[in-house]
Structures are given as structure tokens and as C-alpha cells.
Coordinates of C-alpha atoms in Angstrom, one line a residue:
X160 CA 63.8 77.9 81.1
X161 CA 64.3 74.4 81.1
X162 CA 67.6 72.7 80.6
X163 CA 67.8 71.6 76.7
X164 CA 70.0 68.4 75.8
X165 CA 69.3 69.0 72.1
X166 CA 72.0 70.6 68.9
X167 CA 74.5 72.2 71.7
X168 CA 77.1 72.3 69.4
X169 CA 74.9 74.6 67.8
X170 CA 75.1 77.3 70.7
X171 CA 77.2 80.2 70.9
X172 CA 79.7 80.3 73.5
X173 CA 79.4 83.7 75.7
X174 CA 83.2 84.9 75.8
X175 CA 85.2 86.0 78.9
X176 CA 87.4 88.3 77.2
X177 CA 86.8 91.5 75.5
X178 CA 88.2 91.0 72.0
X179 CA 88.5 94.5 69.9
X180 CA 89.1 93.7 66.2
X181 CA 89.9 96.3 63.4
X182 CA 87.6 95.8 60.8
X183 CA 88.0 97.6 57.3
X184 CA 85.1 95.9 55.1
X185 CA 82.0 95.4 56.1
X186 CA 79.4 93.3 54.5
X187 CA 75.9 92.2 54.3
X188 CA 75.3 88.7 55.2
X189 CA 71.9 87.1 55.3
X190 CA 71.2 85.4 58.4
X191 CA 67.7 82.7 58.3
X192 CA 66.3 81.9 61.6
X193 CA 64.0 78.5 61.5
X194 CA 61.7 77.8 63.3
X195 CA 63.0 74.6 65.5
X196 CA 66.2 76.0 66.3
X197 CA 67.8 75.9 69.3
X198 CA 67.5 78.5 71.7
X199 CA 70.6 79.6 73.2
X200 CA 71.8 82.6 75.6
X201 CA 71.8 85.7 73.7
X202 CA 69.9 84.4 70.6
X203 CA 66.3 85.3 69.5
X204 CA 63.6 83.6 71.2
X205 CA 61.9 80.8 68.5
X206 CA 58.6 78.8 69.3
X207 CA 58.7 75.7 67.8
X208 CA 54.5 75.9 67.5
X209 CA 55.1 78.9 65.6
X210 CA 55.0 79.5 61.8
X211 CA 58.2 79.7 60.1
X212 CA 59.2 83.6 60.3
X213 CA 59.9 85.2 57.3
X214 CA 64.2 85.7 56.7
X215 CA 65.7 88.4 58.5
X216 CA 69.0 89.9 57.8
X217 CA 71.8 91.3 59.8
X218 CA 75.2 93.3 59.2
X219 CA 77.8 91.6 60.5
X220 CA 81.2 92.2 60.0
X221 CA 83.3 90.1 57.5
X222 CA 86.3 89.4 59.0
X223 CA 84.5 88.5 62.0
X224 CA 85.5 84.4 63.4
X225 CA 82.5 82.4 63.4
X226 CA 80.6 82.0 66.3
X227 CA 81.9 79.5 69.0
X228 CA 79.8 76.5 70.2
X229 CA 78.7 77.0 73.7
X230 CA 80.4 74.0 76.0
X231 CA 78.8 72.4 79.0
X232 CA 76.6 74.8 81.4
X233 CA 77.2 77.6 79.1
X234 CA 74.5 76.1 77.0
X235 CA 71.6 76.5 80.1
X236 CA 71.8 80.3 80.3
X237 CA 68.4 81.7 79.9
X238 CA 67.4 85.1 77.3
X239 CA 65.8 86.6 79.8
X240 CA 62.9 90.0 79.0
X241 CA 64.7 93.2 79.1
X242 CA 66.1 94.1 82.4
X243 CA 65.8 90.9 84.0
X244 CA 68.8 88.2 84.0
X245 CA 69.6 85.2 86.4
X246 CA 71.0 86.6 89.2
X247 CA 73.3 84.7 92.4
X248 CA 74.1 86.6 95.0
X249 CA 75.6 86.6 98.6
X250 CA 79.3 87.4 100.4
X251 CA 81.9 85.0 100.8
X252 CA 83.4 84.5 104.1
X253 CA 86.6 82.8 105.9
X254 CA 86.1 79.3 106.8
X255 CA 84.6 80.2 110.5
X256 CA 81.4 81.2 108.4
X257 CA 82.1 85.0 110.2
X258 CA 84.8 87.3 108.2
X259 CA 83.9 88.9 105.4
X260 CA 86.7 87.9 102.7
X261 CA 87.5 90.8 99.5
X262 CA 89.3 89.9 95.9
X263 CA 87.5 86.4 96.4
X264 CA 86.8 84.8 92.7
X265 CA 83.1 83.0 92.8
X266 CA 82.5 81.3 90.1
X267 CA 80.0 79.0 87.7
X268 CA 81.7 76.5 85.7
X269 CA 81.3 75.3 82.6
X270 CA 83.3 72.1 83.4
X271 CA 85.8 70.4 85.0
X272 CA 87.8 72.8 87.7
X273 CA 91.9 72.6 87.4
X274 CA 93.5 70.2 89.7
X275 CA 95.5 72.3 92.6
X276 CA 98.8 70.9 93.3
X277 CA 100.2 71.2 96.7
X278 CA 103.3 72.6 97.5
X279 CA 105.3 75.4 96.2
X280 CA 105.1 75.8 92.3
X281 CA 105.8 78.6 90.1
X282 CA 102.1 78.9 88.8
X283 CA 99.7 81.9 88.1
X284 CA 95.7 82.8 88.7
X285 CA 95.6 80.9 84.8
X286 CA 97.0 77.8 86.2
X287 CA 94.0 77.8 89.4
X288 CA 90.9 79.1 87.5
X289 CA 89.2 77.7 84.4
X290 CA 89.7 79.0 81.5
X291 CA 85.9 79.9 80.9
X292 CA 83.6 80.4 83.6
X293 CA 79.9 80.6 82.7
X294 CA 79.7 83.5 85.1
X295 CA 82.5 84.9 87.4
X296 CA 82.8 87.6 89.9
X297 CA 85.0 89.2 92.3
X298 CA 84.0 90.0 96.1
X299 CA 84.0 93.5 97.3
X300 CA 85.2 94.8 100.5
X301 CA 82.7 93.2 102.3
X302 CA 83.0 90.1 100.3
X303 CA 79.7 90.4 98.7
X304 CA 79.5 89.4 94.5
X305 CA 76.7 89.1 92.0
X306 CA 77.2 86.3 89.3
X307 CA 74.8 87.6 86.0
X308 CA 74.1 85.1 83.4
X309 CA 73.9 82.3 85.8
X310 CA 72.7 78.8 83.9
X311 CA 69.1 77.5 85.4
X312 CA 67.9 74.3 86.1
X313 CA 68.9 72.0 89.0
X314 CA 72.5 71.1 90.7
X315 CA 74.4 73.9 89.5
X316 CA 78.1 73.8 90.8
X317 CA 79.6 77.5 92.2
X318 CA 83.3 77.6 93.3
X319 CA 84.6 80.2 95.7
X320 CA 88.5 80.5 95.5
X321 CA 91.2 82.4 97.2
X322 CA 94.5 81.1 95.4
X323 CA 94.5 77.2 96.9
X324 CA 91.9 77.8 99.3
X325 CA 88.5 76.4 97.4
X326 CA 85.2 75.1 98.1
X327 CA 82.6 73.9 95.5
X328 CA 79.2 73.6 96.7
X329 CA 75.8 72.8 94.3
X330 CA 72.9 74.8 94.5
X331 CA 69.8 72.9 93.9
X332 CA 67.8 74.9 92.2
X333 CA 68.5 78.1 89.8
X334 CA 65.4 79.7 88.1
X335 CA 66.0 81.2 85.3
X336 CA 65.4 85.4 84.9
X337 CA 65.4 85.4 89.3
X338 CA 67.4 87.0 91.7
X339 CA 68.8 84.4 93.9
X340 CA 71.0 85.3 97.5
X341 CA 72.6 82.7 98.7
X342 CA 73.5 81.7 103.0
X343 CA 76.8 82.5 103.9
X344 CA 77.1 78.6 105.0
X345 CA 77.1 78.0 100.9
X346 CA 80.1 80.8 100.5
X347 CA 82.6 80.4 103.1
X348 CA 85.9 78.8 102.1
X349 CA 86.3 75.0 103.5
X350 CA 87.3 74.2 107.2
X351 CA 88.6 70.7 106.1
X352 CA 90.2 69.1 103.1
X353 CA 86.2 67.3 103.7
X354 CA 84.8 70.3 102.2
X355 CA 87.4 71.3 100.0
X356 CA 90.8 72.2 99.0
X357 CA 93.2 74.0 101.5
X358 CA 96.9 75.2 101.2
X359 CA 99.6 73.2 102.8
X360 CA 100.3 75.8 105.6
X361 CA 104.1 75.6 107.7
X362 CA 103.7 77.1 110.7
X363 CA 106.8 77.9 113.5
X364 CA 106.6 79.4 116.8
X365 CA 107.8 82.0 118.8
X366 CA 107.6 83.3 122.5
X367 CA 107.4 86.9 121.3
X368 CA 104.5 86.5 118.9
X369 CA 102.1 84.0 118.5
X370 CA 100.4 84.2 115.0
X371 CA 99.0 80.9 115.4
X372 CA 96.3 81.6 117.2
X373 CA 94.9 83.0 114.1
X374 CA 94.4 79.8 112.3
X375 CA 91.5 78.3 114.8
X376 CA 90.2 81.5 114.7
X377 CA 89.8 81.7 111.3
X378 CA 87.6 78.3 111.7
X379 CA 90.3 75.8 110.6
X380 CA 89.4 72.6 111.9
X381 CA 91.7 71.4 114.7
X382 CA 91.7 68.1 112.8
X383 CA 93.4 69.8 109.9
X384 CA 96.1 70.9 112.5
X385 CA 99.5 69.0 113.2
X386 CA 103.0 68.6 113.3
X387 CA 105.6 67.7 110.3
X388 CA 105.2 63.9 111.2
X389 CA 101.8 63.7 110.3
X390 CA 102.3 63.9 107.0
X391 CA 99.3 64.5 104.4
X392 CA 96.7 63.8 107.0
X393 CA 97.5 67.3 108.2
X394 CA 97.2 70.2 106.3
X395 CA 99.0 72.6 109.1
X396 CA 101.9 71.7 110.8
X397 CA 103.2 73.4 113.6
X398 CA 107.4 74.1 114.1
X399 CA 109.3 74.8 117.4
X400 CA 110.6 77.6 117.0
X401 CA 113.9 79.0 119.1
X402 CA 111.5 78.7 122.5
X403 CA 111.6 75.9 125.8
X404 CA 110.1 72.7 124.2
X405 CA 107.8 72.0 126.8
X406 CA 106.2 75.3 125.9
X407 CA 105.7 73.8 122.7
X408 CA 103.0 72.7 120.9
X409 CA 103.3 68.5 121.4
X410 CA 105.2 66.6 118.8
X411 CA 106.9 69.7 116.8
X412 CA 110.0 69.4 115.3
X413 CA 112.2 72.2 115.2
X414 CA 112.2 75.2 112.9
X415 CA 115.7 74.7 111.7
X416 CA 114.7 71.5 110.2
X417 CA 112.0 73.4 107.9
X418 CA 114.1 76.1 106.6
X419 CA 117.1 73.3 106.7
X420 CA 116.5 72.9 102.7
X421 CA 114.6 74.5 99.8
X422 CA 113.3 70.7 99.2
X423 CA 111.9 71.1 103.1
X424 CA 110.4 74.2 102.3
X425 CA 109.1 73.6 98.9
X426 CA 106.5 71.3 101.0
X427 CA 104.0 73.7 101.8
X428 CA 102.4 76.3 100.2
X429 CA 102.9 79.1 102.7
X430 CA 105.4 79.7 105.6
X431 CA 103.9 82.0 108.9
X432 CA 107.4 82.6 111.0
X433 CA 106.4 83.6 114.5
X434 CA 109.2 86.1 115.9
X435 CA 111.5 84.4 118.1
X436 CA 111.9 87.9 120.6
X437 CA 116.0 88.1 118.7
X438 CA 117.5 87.2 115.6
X439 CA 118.7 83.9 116.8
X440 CA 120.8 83.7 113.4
X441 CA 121.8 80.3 115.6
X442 CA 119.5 78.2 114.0
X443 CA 119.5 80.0 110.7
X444 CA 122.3 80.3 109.2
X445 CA 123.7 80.7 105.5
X446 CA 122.0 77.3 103.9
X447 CA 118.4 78.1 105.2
X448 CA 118.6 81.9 104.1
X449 CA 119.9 80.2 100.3
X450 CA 116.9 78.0 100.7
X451 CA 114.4 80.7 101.5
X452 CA 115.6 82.8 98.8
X453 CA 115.4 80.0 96.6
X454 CA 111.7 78.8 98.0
X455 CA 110.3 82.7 97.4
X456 CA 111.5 82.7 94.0
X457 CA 110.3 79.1 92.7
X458 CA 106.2 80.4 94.3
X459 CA 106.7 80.0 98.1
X460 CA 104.6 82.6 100.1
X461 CA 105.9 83.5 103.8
X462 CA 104.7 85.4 106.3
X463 CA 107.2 86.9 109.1
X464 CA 106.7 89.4 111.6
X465 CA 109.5 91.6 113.8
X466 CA 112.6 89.1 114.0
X467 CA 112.2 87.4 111.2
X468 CA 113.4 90.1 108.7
X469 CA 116.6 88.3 109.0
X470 CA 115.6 86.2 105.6
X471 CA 115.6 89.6 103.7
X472 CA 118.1 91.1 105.4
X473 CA 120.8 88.2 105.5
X474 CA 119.6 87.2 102.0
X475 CA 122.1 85.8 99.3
X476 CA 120.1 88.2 96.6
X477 CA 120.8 91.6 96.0
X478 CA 118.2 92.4 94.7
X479 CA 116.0 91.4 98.0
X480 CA 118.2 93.0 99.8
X481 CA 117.7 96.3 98.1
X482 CA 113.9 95.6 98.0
X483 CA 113.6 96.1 101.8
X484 CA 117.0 97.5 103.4
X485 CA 117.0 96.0 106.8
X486 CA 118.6 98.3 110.0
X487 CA 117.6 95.5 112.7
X488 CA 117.9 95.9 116.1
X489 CA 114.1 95.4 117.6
X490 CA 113.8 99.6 118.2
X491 CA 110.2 100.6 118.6
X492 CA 108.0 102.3 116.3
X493 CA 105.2 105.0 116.5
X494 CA 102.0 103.9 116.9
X495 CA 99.4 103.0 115.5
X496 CA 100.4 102.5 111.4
X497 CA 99.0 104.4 109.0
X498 CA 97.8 102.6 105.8
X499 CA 99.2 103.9 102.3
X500 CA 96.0 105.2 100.4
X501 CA 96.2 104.7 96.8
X502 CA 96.0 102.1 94.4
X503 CA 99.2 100.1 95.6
X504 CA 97.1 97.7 98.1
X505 CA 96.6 100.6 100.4
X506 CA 92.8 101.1 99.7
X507 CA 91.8 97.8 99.6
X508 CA 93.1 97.2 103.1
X509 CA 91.2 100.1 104.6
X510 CA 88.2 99.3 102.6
X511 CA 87.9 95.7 104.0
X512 CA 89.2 96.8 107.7
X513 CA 86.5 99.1 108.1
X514 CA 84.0 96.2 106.6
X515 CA 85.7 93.6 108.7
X516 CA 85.8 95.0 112.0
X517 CA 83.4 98.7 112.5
X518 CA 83.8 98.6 116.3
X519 CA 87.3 99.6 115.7
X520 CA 87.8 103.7 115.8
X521 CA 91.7 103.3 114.2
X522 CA 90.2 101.3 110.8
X523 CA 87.6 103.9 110.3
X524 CA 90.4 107.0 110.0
X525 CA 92.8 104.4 107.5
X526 CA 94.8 103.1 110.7
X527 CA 95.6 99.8 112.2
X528 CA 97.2 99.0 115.9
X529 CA 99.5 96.3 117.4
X530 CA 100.7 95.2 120.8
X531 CA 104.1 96.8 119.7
X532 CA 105.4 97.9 117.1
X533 CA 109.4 98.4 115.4
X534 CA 111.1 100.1 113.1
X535 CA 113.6 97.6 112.2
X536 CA 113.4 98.6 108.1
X537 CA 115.2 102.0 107.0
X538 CA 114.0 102.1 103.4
X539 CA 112.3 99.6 100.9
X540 CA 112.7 100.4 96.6
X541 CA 109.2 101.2 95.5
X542 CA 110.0 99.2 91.9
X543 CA 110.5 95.9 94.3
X544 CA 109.0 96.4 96.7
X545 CA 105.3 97.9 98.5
X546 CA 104.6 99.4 101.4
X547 CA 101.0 99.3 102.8
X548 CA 101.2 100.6 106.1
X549 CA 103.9 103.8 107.7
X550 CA 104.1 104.6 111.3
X551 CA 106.1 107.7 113.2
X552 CA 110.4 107.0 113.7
X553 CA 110.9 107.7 116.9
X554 CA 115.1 107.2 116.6
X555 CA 114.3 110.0 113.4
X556 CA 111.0 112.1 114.8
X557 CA 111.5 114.8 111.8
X558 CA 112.1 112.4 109.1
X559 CA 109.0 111.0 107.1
X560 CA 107.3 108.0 108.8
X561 CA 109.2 104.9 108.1
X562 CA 107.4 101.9 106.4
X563 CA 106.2 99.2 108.6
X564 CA 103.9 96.7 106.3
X565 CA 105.7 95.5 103.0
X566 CA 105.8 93.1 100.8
X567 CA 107.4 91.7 97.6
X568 CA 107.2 89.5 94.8
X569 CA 109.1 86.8 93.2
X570 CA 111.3 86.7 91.1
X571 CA 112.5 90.2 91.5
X572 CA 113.1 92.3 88.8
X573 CA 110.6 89.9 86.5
X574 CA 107.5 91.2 84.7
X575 CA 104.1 91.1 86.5
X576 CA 103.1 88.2 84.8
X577 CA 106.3 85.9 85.7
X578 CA 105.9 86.5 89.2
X579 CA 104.5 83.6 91.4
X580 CA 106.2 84.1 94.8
X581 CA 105.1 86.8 97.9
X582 CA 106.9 87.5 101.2
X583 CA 104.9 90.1 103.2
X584 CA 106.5 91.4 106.6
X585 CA 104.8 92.8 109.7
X586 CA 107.2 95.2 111.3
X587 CA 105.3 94.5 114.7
X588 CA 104.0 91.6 116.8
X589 CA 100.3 90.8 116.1
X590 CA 99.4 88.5 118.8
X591 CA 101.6 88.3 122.1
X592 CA 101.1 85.5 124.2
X593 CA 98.8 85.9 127.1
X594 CA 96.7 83.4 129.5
X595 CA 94.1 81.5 127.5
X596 CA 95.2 83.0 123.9
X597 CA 98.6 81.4 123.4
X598 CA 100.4 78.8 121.3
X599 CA 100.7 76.4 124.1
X600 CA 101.4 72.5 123.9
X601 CA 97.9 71.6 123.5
X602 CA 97.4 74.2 120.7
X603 CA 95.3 74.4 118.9
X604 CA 92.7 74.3 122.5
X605 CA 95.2 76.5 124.3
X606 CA 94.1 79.6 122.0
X607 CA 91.1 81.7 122.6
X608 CA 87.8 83.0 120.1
X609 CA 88.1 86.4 119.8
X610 CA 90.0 88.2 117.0
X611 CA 91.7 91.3 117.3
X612 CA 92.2 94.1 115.3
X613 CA 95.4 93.2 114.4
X614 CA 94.8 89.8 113.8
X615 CA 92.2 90.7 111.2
X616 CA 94.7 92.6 109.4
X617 CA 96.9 89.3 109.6
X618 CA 94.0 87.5 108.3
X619 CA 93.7 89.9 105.3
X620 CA 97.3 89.2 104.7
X621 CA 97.2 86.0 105.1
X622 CA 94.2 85.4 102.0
X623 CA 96.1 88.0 99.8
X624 CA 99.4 85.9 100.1
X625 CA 97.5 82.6 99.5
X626 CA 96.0 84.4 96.3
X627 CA 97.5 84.1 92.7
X628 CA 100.2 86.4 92.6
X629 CA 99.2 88.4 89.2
X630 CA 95.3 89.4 89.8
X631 CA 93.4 88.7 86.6
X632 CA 93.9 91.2 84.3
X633 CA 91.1 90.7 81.7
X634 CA 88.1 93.1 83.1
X635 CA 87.1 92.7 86.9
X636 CA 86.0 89.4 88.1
X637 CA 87.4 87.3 85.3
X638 CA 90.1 84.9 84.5
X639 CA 93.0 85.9 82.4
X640 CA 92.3 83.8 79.2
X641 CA 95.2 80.9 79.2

């Protein structure tokens, strides 16, 4: 069907939301359809050659709101024959065109997207999706989606979005009642702030563990990675953390001058804290653990792995520190972890494991394996806190296995839908340097191709602490209505 330009106003708007509405009086309303009208999506089919049809009547209910005007591409959906729709299908993917990506949000819409601001801000999935989408979905395990009601005609825009990672690409031609699949070239998220909109990413160092060699992997360009004095022509920048400088990544600054301020910290969108083999509380101290408290709770997201549970555990809040109740002291865990079934996170991270990497025999029986693992945490609270991933206590061998993947949102203590901040904690090391995979000082070249198990579970961490904090709550695959 053929784009029409004519009477939009006159089309109805498909809604996003289910509405339920009490209705007590119902009455009969007499509803003409003339020939010439405009045909819109979900309205009868008129012929303008056709003789007038004779009136036709409907029961509608009488406290019903009138019906909305369609807006934008809303008004280029085609009423297809029964069965049939316009169909757009594919699998969204991580910028390197090769990992399957799940809880993606693809999207037609019907205007102008929201602008993303970098940084840290308090803001929820409302504040980074549109408020109607002409058709929205969201990715399975294996990061394949089906958009229904897609508008036809030529040029159509489709988003794919994981919190501040977006890329909006135009597909040239939609025909209306077809099945379309799309190349996973047209569904991967952007390599480059050329192709699209990235998160402002912090990232620090560490002998013990170096997490960074997950980013190239993950097909971020190397021209999108830098150190703090590159400014906004860099959307990584790399920290020295407590390591030998020239083992560092060229041109770092050091950690403590990140952390050194919530101001500093409130730069970036997300914080990855390499472990630094020890607590080194020496370039930490009171004022950075007040300013990551204070960076978590105003929408910072950090990553931290083995060490760096010092932020929770030398927190100013209370209530952090009874979310995860740090022992310390670098002991070893069991191996490998165990993920938490259920509907807590659990699932969905063995789901997309065993999409993301089949060769490996631990996903397929709900497991995942590090280089080393600890058991530095004694407890988390279940109301603040959740576990996604338990492994054997070797200093406790008959006590239930302890937990070894959390995470928590900020503020603590708020309702779901006031929390805009994540921390999620690795009680292990996912990458430990080795010849020709390492953070070196020519990273990102000094890092190799392949991806681990382990760092594929980082990578799924990674996307679910970039996302909106609140998932949308309306039905699956759709925007909570602003």
C-alpha cells in the first residue's frame, strides 16, 4: 500500500499500552463510512471507484475517549488480508557484527527519537525510548525480534537500543503485508559515535585482571578508545590503575584522579574497575568511596571484579553495606559458579550463555567458569540486593554455596521505578593477563580476538548495566508510556 499524504489527522493512532476501562452503559452509536475516506491501519478497506456503501452501525461503548489521530509513520501501516501483516525480522548483535545481544529494544518510530545525554543522570527506559513506537520489540536470547505492523513504503527508520548504546539505520524498502529479515550488518549496535550513539565508558586497569580486553572485542573501534585527556573525541578512556606506568596503556592518568570526586565520576556513563591484585585502600580512600556512593545513587553504573568490592564494603551507606556484606581477604572460591535459575536474572543469563557460546559444556548445564575465582562476599540481603551466580565455600565446605555474581540498584531502599543506578560485582577475575591478550601500553593492539567464556558473560553484564535500570513494564517489547 502506498504511502498516503492525504486527511492524517483523520487516522487513528494504534496505542502502545493496554488500557482496561470499566464501562457501565453501553450504547448504540451509528457509525457512516464514505466512500473517499481515508484508509488507515485497522480501518475497513474503502475504494474510492466504488459506490457509496449503504450506513453500517457498530456498538461501541459510551464512555469510550474518542479515537486518537495517528501521528507521523503511524499513518503508513497497511490493513493487511487475514493472517498476513508487515513483518521485520532479524537478531541484533554487539557492535563486532558477531554476539548475539538479549532484552535489546528494536524499534519503528513514529518521529523524532529522545536526545541521550551523556554522563551520569538519574533517568529511566521513559527518558531513552519514545513514547510511541509504530512497532517495538524485544530480542530473545539469541537476540532475534519480529516487529508486526511495520509502516510500508520507502526509507523507513528502525532503532536498535541497549540503554545509551543506539544505532538507527533506514531500510529502503518495506512492502506492505511481507515478511521482511533483515542482515545482521543493519542490527548490530554502532562501533563509532559515526554510526551512532555510545555510552561514555571509564575504564581503569589492573595487573590481576584485565577487563579491557573485552571492549575491542566487542568491535569497538580503536578510534573510539583513549585516555581522560582526550576529551569528547573519545568515548573510552583508559585509567592507570595501582600497576608500573610503563605497563600502562600510554597517556593514562591515574585511577585516583577518576574516583577523586563524584563531579569526576559523574563524566561517564559507566565505570569497569579492573582488580588491582589487593585492596590498595592507598589510592582510595574515604572521599572517593563518598564519591562513588554518591555517583551509584545519582545513575552511575560500575563494573568491579575481585578487589574492588572495597567501594561496597568501605561504603559510607548502610544500606550498601548491608546489600552485599563484604568478608575480604582474596580467599578462593569453588569452581565453576552456578547460575541462580529463576526469574531474578538467573534464566536469562543461562538462556543467552548457551545462545552466545554452544561450544562451551559449563553454559549448557546453567554454569559459567573463570581463571580464578573468590569468595570474598559472606552474605548479600535479597530485598537489596541479587545474586545471579553461587559457587562451593571452600573456607565453609558444608555451608550453602556462597554468592559470587551480584548486583544492586540505586538508590537503595527506593521503589523500582525510582531507581536509575547499577553496580554489578564479579567475585573472580575474568581475563588475566597473558602474552598477546593484555592491557598493554599500546592497547587497544596489545589485546587479542578471541572471547572467552567468561568474557562473554562480562559482555552480558556489561549490556544489562548499560540498559535502563526499570525494564519496561507495559507488555513485552514496549515502552512504559511517559
Amino acid at each position: 500500500m502506498p504511502r498516503s499524504s492525504r486527511n492524517k489527522e483523520h487516522c487513528p493512532t494504534p496505542s502502545i499500552a493496554a488500557h482496561a476501562r470499566s464501562v457501565s452503559l453501553r450504547a448504540i452509536v451509528g457509525t457512516l463510512m464514505l466512500a473517499g475516506a481515508v484508509h488507515c491501519a485497522g480501518s475497513p478497506r474503502v475504494v474510492e471507484d466504488e459506490p457509496p456503501p449503504s450506513p453500517r452501525f457498530e456498538v461501541v461503548e459510551a464512555d469510550a475517549a474518542p479515537p486518537e489521530t495517528c501521528q507521523g509513520l503511524a499513518c503508513d501501516v497497511a490493513t493487511c488480508p487475514e493472517g498476513e501483516e508487515t513483518r521485520v525480522s532479524g537478531k541484533v548483535y554487539a557492535p563486532n557484527g558477531t554476539l548475539p545481544l538479549a532484552g535489546a529494544t528494536v524499534y519503528v518510530p513514529s518521529g523524532a527519537i529522545p536526545e541521550l545525554h551523556a554522563g551520569a543522570t538519574c533517568e529511566t527506559c521513559a527518558d531513552w525510548l519514545p513514547e510511541r513506537p509504530v512497532a517495538v520489540a524485544t530480542t530473545a536470547a539469541d537476540g532475534s525480534f519480529e516487529l508486526r505492523g511495520v509502516p510500508v513504503g520507502t526509507d523507513v527508520p528502525l532503532v536498535v537500543q541497549v540503554g545509551k548504546w543506539r544505532r538507527k539505520v533506514t531500510l529502503p524498502k518495506v512492502e506492505a503485508c511481507t515478511a521482511h529479515v533483515l542482515p545482521r550488518e543493519a542490527t548490530r549496535l554502532p562501533r563509532s559515535r559515526a554510526e551512532g550513539d555510545m555510552p561514555r565508558i571509564a575504564l581503569t586497569t589492573g595487573v590481576c585482571d584485565d577487563i579491557g580486553c573485552l571492549l575491542p572485542k566487542l568491535g569497538i573501534d580503536p578510534s573510539e578508545i583513549g585516555v581522560p585527556n582526550d576529551g569528547d573525541q573519545k568515548r573510552v578512556h583508559v585509567y592507570r590503575g595501582a600497576m608500573d606506568a610503563a605497563d600502562a596503556p600510554r597517556g593514562s592518568a591515574p585511577s585516583s584522579t577518576l574516583w577523586s570526586s563524584a563531579a569526576s565520576l559523574s563524566r561517564y556513563d559507566m565505570l569497569l574497575l579492573s582488580c588491582e591484585c589487593g585492596e590498595r585502600t592507598e589510592n582510595k580512600g574515604p572521599a572517593a568511596n563518598e564519591a562513588m556512593t554518591r555517583y551509584l545513587e545519582g545513575g552511575g553504573r560500575i563494573f568491579t571484579t575481585d578487589f574492588m568490592y572495597t567501594f561496597y564494603r568501605d561504603s559510607p551507606s548502610a544500606e550498601l553495606r548491608r546489600a552485599i556484606d563484604v568478608r575480604g581477604g582474596g580467599h578462593e572460591g569453588g569452581r565453576p559458579m552456578s547460575i541462580v535459575p529463576g526469574s531474578g536474572g538467573g534464566k536469562e543469563l543461562s538462556s543467552w550463555l548457551r545462545a552466545a557460546t554452544p561450544q562451551s559444556p559449563e553454559t549448557v548445564e546453567g554454569r559459567v567458569d573463570f581463571e580464578s575465582v573468590f569468595e570474598n562476599i559472606a552474605s548479600v540481603d535479597p530485598s537489596r540486593a541479587r545474586v545471579w551466580a553461587v559457587s562451593p565455600r571452600p573456607l565453609a565446605p558444608t555451608s550453602p554455596p556462597g554468592p559470587r555474581i551480584v548486583s544492586v540498584d540505586f538508590p537503595i531502599g527506593r521503589s523500582a521505578g525510582e531507581q536509575c543506578g547499577r553496580a554489578v560485582h564479579i567475585d573472580a577475575h575474568v581475563h588475566q593477563p597473558k602474552a598477546g591478550d593484555r592491557v598493554g601500553p599500546d592497547y587497544p593492539k596489545t589485546c587479542g580476538s578471541t572471547m572467552s567464556t567468561s568474557e562473554a558473560a562480562l559482555a552480558f553484564f556489561l549490556f544489562h548495566l548499560a540498559d535502563c535500570v526499570v525494564p519496561p513494564t507495559a507488555r513485552p517489547g514496549v515502552p512504559p508510556q511517559r
